[in-house]
Short mmCIF file of C-alpha atoms in Angstrom, two decimals:
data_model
loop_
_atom_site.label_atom_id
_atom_site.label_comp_id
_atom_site.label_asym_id
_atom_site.label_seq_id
_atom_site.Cartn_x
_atom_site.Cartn_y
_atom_site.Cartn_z
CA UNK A 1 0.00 0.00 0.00
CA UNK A 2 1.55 3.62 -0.72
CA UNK A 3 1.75 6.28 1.99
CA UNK A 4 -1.65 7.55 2.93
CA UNK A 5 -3.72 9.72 0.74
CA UNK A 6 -4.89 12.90 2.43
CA UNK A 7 -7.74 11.06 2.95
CA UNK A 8 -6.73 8.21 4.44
CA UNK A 9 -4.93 10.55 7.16
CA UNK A 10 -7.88 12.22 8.31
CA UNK A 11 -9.37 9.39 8.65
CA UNK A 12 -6.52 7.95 10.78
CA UNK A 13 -6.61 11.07 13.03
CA UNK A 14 -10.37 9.96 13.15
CA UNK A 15 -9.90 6.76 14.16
CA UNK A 16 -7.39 7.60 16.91
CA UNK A 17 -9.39 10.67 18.39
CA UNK A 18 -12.42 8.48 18.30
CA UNK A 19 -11.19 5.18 20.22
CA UNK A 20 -8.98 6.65 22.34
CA UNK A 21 -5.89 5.79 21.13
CA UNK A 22 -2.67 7.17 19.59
CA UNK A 23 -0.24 6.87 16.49
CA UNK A 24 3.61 6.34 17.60
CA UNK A 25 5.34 8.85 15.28
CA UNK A 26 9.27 8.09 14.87
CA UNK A 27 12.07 10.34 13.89
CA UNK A 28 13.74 8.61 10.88
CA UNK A 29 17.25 9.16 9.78
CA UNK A 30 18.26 5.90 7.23
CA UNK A 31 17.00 3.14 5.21
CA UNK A 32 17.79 1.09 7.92
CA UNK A 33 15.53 3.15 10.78
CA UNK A 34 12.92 3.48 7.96
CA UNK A 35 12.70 -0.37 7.54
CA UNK A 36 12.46 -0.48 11.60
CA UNK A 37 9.64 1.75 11.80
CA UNK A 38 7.85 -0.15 9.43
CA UNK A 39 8.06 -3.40 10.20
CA UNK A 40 7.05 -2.78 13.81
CA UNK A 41 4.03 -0.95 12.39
CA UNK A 42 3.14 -4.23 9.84
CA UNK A 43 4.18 -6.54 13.01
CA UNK A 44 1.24 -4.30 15.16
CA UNK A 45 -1.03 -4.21 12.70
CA UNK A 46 -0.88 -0.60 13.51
CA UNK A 47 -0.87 2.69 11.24
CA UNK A 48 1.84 5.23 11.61
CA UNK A 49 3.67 8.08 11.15
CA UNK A 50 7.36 8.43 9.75
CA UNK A 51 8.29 11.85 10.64
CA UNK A 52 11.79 13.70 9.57
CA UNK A 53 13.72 16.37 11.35
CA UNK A 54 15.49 19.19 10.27
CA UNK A 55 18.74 17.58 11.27
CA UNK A 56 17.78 14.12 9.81
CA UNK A 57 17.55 15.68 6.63
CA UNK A 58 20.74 17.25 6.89
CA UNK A 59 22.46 13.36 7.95
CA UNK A 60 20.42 11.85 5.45
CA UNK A 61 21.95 14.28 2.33
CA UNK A 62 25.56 13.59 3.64
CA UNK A 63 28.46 15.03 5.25
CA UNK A 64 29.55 17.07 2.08
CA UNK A 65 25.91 18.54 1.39
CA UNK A 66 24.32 18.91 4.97
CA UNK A 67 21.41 19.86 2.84
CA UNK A 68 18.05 19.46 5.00
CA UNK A 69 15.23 19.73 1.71
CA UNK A 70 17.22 17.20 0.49
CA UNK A 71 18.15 14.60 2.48
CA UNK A 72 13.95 15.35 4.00
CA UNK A 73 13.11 14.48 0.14
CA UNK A 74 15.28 11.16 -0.24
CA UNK A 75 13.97 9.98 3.21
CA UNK A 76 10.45 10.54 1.98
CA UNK A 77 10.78 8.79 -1.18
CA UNK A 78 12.58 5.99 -0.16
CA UNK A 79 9.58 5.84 2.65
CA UNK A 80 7.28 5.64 -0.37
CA UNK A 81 8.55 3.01 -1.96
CA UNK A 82 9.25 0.62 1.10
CA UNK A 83 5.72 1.61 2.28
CA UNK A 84 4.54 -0.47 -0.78
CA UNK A 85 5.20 -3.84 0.58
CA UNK A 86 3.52 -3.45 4.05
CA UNK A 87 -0.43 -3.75 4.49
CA UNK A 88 -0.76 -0.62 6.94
CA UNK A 89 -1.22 3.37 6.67
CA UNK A 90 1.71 5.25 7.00
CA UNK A 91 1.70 8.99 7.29
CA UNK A 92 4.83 11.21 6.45
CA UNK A 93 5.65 14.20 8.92
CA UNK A 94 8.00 16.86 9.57
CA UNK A 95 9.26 17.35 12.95
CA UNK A 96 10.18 20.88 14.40
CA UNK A 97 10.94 23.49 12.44
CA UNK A 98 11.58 27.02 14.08
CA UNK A 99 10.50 30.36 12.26
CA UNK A 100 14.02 30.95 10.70
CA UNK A 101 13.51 27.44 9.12
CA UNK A 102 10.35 27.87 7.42
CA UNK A 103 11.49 29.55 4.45
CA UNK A 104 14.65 27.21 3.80
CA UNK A 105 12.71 23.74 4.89
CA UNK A 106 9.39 24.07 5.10
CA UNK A 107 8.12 25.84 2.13
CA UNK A 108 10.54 23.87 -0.04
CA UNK A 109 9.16 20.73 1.34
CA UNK A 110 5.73 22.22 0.39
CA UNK A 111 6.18 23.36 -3.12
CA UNK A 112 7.91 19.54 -3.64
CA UNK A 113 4.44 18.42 -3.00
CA UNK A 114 2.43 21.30 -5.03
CA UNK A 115 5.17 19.53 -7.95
CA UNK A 116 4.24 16.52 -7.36
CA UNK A 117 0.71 17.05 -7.36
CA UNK A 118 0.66 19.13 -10.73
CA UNK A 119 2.24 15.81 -12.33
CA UNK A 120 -0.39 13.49 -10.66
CA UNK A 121 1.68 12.43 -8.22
CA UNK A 122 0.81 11.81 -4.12
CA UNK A 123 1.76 13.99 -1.65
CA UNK A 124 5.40 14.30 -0.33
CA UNK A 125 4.71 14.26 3.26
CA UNK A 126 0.99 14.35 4.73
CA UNK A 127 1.88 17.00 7.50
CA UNK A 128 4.12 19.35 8.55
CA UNK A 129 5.04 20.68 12.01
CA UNK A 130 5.79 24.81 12.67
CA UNK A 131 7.38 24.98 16.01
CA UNK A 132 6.69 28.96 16.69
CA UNK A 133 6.50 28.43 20.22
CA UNK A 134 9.53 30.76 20.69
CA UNK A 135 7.81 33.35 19.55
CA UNK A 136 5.06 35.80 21.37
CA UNK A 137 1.35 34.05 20.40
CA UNK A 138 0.27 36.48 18.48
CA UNK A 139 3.36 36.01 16.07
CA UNK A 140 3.28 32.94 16.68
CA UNK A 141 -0.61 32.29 15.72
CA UNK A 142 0.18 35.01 12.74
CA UNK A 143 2.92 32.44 11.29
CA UNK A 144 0.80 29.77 11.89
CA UNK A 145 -2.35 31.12 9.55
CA UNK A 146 -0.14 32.03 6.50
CA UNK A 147 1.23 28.19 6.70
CA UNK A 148 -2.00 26.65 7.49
CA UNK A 149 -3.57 28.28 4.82
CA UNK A 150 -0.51 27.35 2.37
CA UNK A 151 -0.88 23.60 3.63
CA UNK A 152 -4.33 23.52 3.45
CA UNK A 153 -4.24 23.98 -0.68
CA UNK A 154 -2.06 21.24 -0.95
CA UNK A 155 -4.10 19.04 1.25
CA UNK A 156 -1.53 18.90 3.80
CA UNK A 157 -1.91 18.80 7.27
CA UNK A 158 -0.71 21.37 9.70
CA UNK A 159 1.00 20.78 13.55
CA UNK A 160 1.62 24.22 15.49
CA UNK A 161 2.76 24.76 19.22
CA UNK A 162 1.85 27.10 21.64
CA UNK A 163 3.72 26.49 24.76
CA UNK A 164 7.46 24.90 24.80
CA UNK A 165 8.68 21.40 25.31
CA UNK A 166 11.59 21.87 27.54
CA UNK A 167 15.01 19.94 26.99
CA UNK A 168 17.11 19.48 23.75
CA UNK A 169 16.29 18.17 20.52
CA UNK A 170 17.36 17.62 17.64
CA UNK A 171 20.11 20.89 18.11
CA UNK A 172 17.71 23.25 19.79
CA UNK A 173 17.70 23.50 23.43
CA UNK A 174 15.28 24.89 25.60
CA UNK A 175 16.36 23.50 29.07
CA UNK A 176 16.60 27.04 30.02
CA UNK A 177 13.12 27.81 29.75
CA UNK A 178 11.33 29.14 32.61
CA UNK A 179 8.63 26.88 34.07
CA UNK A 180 5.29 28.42 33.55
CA UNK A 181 6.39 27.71 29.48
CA UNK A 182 6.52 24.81 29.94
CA UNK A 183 2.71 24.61 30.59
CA UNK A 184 0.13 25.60 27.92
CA UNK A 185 -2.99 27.51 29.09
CA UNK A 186 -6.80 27.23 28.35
CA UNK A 187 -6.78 30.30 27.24
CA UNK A 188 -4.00 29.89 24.88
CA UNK A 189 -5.76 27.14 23.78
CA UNK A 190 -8.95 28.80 23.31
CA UNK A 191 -6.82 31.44 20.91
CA UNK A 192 -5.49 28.52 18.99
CA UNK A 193 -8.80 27.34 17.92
CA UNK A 194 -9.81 31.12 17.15
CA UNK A 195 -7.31 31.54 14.56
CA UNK A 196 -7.09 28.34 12.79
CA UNK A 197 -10.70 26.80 12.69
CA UNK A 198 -11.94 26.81 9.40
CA UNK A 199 -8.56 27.56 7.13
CA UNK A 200 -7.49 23.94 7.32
CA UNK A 201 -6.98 20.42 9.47
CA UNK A 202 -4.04 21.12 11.85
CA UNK A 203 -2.81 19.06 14.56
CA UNK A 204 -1.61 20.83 18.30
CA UNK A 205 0.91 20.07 20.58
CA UNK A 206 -0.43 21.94 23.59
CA UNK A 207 2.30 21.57 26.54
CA UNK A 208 2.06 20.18 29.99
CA UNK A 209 5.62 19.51 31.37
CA UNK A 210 6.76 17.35 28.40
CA UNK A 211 10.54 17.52 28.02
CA UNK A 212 12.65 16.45 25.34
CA UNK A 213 15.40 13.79 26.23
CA UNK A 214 15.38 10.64 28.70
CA UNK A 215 15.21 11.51 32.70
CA UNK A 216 14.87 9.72 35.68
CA UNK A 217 12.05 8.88 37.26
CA UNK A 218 10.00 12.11 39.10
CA UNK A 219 12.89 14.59 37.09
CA UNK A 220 9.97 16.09 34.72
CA UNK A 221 6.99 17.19 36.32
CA UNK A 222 3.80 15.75 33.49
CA UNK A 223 0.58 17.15 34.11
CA UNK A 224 -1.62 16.45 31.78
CA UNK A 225 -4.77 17.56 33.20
CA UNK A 226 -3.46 20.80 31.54
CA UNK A 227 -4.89 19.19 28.46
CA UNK A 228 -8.01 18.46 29.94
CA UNK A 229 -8.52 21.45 30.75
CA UNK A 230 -7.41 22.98 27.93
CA UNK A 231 -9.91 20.97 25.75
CA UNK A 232 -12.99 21.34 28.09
CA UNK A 233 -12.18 25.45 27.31
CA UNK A 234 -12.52 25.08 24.07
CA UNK A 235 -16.02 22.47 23.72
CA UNK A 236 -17.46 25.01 26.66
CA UNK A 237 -17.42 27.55 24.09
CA UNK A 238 -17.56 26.47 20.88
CA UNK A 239 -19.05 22.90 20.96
CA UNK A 240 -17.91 18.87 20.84
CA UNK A 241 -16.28 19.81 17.10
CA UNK A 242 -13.72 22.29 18.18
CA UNK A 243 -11.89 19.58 19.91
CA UNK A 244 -8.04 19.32 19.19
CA UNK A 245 -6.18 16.45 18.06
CA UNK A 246 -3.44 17.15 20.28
CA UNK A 247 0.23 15.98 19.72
CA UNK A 248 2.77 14.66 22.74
CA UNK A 249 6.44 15.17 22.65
CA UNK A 250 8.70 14.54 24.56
CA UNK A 251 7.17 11.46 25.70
CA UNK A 252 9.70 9.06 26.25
CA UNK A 253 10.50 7.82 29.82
CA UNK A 254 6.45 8.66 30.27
CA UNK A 255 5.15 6.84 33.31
CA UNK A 256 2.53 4.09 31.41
CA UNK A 257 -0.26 5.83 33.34
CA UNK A 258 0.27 9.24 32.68
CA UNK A 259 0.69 8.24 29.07
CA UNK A 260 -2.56 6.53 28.42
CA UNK A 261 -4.01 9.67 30.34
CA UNK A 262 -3.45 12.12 27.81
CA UNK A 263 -5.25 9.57 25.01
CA UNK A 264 -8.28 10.12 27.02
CA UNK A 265 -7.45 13.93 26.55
CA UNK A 266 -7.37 13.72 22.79
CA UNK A 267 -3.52 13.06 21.85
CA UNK A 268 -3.67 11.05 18.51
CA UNK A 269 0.33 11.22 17.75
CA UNK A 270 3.24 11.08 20.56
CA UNK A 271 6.64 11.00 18.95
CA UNK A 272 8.99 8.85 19.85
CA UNK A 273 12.80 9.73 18.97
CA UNK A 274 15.46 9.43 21.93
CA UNK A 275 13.86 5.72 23.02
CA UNK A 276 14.24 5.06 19.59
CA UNK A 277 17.77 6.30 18.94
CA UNK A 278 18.75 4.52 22.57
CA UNK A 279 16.77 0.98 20.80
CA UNK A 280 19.22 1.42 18.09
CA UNK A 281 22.31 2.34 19.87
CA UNK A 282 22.25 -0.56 22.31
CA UNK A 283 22.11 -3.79 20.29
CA UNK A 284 24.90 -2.08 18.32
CA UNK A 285 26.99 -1.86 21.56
CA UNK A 286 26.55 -5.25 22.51
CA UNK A 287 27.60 -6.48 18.91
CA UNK A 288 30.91 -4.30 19.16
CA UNK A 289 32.07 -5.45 22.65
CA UNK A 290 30.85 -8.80 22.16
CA UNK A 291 33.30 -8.73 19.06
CA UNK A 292 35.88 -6.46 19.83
CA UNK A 293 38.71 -8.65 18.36
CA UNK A 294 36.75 -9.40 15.36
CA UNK A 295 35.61 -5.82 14.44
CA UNK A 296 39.27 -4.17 15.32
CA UNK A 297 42.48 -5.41 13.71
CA UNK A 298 44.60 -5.83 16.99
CA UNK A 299 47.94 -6.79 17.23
CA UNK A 300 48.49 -7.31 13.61
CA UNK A 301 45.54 -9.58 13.31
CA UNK A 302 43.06 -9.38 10.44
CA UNK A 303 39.85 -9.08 12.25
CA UNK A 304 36.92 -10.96 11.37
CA UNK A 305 34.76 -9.56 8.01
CA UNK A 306 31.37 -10.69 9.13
CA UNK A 307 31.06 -8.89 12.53
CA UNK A 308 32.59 -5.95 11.04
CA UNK A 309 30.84 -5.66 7.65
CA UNK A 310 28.02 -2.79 8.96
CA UNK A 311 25.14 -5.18 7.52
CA UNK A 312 25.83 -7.55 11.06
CA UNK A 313 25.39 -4.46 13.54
CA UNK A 314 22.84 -2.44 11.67
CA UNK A 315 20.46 -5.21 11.40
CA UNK A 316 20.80 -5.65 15.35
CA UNK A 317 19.85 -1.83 15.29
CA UNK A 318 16.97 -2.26 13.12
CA UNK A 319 15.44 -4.76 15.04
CA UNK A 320 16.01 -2.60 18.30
CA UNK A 321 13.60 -0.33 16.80
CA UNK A 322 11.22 -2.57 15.92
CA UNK A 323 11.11 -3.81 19.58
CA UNK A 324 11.08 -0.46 20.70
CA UNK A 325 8.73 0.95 17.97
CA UNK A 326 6.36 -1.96 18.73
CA UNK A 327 6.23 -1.72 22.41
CA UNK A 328 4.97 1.86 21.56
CA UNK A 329 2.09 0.40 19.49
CA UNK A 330 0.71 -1.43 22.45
CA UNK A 331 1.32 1.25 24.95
CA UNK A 332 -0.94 3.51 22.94
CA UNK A 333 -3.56 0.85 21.69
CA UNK A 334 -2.87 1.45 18.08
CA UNK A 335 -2.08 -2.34 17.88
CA UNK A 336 -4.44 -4.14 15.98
CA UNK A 337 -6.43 -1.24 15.08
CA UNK A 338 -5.16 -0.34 11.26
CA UNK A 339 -7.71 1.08 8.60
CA UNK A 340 -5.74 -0.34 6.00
CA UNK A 341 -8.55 -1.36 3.19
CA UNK A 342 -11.43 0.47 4.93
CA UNK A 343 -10.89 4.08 3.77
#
C-alpha cells in the first residue's frame, strides 16, 4: 500500500481521536531506521507516522551537502517506496521546524508536493510541524495562519505549538526555559482554535511539562490535566467539534499511566525519537564489545569480516527499533487497530 492519501490521514486522526488511542510517530534518519519503523508498524497491525527532522535531513543528504530539503526528500521517497510492501497506513511528517527554518525547509518541502501534485503524483509528506512556540502568540498564531492556509491547498496537514517542550532536541535547546512555558494555558488554547478553525486540518501540541530527552524517574513534572482542561475550554465555548487532536512530545520515559491519560485527553500522535535512537544504539553496543577482536584489527591480526561488515550491527539496530517501535504500538492501543482497506 503507498503512503496515505490525504484522505486516508484524516481518517486515521479519526480513528485515533475516536477510540482513544494514539499513532507512535518516529524520527527517521536511514534506510535502515525506515525499515524499523515499518516493520514494527506491519508486526502491530498498527498505522503510523514516519516523521523527519530538520537535522535528519541534513544526515540523510551527507556530510559534504548537509542539505536538510534534500536529504527530508530522499527519506520521503525511499519511505514511499518501502511503504509499498507493508499492508498498513503510513503517514509522512515533519518534525520541528523554528520560524528561521520555514522559508529554507518548510516551504521547499511544500512546493515539492504542489510539484508533485501538478504531475499526478501523491503527496510528499501528509503533515508538517511549525514549532513557533519561541515566539510571542500572536506572532506565533500570525505564522501559523499564512502556513495553514498554504498547507491547506495542498491538502496537507498542519502541527503548530503554543507552549514549549523543555530539553534538547534535535540541536535546539530549551532547558533554560522558565517553568510556567513549559505549561500551555486554556486560554492559549482557546486562541489557537480562534485563529485556525476553518482555514485547514491542523494538529496541536499543547504543553504540559513534556521535556525532550530521557530523565529519571520524578525529574519532569507531566501534568496532563493541563490538556483536559485545555480541551474542556474550548467544547465550553464552541461545541464537541472544536476539539483538538493534540500531539505529545517529549514522551519518552512517560510513566505508562500518565501516558494513556493524555489519550483520554485527545492526543492522537506522541513521537517517539530518543527511546528510539537509545533501541538502536544498544544492540549495536553489545555487537561491538561482544566482538571487539573481530571488528578491530589488533595486534596485527586481520579481524573478522562478518562482525565488522556494517550489515551484522545495523540489522541488530533495526530490530532494536522494531522492539522499541512496537512496544509503543501497544502502549498507545494502536495495535491491531489499522484502517488499511477500509478508507
Amino acid at each position: 500500500m503507498p503512503i496515505a492519501t490525504p484522505a486516508q490521514y484524516a481518517a486515521m486522526l479519526d480513528s485515533a481521536q475516536e477510540g482513544n488511542y494514539a499513532y507512535p510517530a518516529m524520527n527517521v534518519t536511514s534506510l535502515t531506521t525506515i525499515n524499523g519503523a515499518l516493520k514494527a508498524f506491519a508486526d502491530k497491525k498498527s498505522d503510523g507516522i514516519i516523521q523527519v527532522s530538520t537535522g535528519g535531513g541534513q544526515f540523510a543528504s551527507g556530510l559534504d551537502q548537509k542539505d536538510a530539503v534534500l536529504g527530508a526528500i530522499i527519506l520521503a521517497e525511499a519511505t514511499h517506496r518501502l511503504a509499498e510492501r507493508y499492508d498498513v497506513l503510513i503517514a509522512l511528517h515533519t518534525d520541528h521546524c523554528q520560524p528561521g527554518k520555514v522559508d529554507s525547509f518548510l516551504k521547499p518541502l511544500i512546493a515539492e508536493t504542489a510539484r508533485r501534485r501538478e504531475a499526478g503524483l501523491p503527496n510528499l509528506f501528509q503533515s508538517h510541524m511549525l514549532d513557533a512556540s519561541e515566539l510571542p502568540l500572536k506572532e506565533n498564531l500570525e505564522l501559523s495562519v499564512d502556513l495553514l492556509k498554504l498547507c491547506a491547498a495542498n491538502e496537507i496537514i498542519l502541527e503548530v505549538e503554543a507552549g514549549v517542550v523543555g530539553g534538547e532536541e534535535d540541536g535546539v535547546d530549551n532547558s533554560d526555559q522558565p517553568a510556567d512555558k513549559l505549561y500551555t494555558s486554556p486560554e492559549d488554547m482557546v486562541a489557537v482554535y480562534e485563529a485556525l478553525n476553518g482555514l485547514g486540518r491542523y494538529m496541536f501540541a499543547a504543553t504540559f511539562g513534556n521535556v525532550h530527552g530521557s530523565y529519571k524517574p520524578g525529574a519532569v513534572k507531566l501534568r496532563p490535566e493541563i490538556l483536559k482542561e485545555g480541551q474542556e475550554a474550548v467544547i465550553a465555548k464552541y461545541g464537541k467539534e472544536a476539539e483538538f487532536d493534540l500531539v505529545f512530545h517529549g514522551g519518552s520515559g512517560t510513566p505508562e499511566n500518565q501516558l494513556r491519560e493524555t489519550l483520554e485527553y485527545g492526543v492522537v500522535k506522541m513521537n517517539i525519537d530518543t527511546d528510539t535512537q537509545y533501541a538502536f544504539t544498544r544492540p549495536v553496543v553489545d555487537h561491538m564489545m561482544k566482538n571487539y577482536d573481530g571488528v578491530l584489527k589488533i595486534d596485527g591480526e586481520v579481524g573478522v569480516k562478518k562482525v565488522y561488515d556494517p550489515r551484522s550491527y545495523l540489522k541488530a539496530g533495526e530490530m532494536g527499533v522494531v522492539q522499541r517501535m512496537s512496544e509503543a504500538c501497544d502502549d498507545l492501543f494502536s495495535s491491531g487497530k489499522t484502517i488499511f482497506g477500509k478508507v
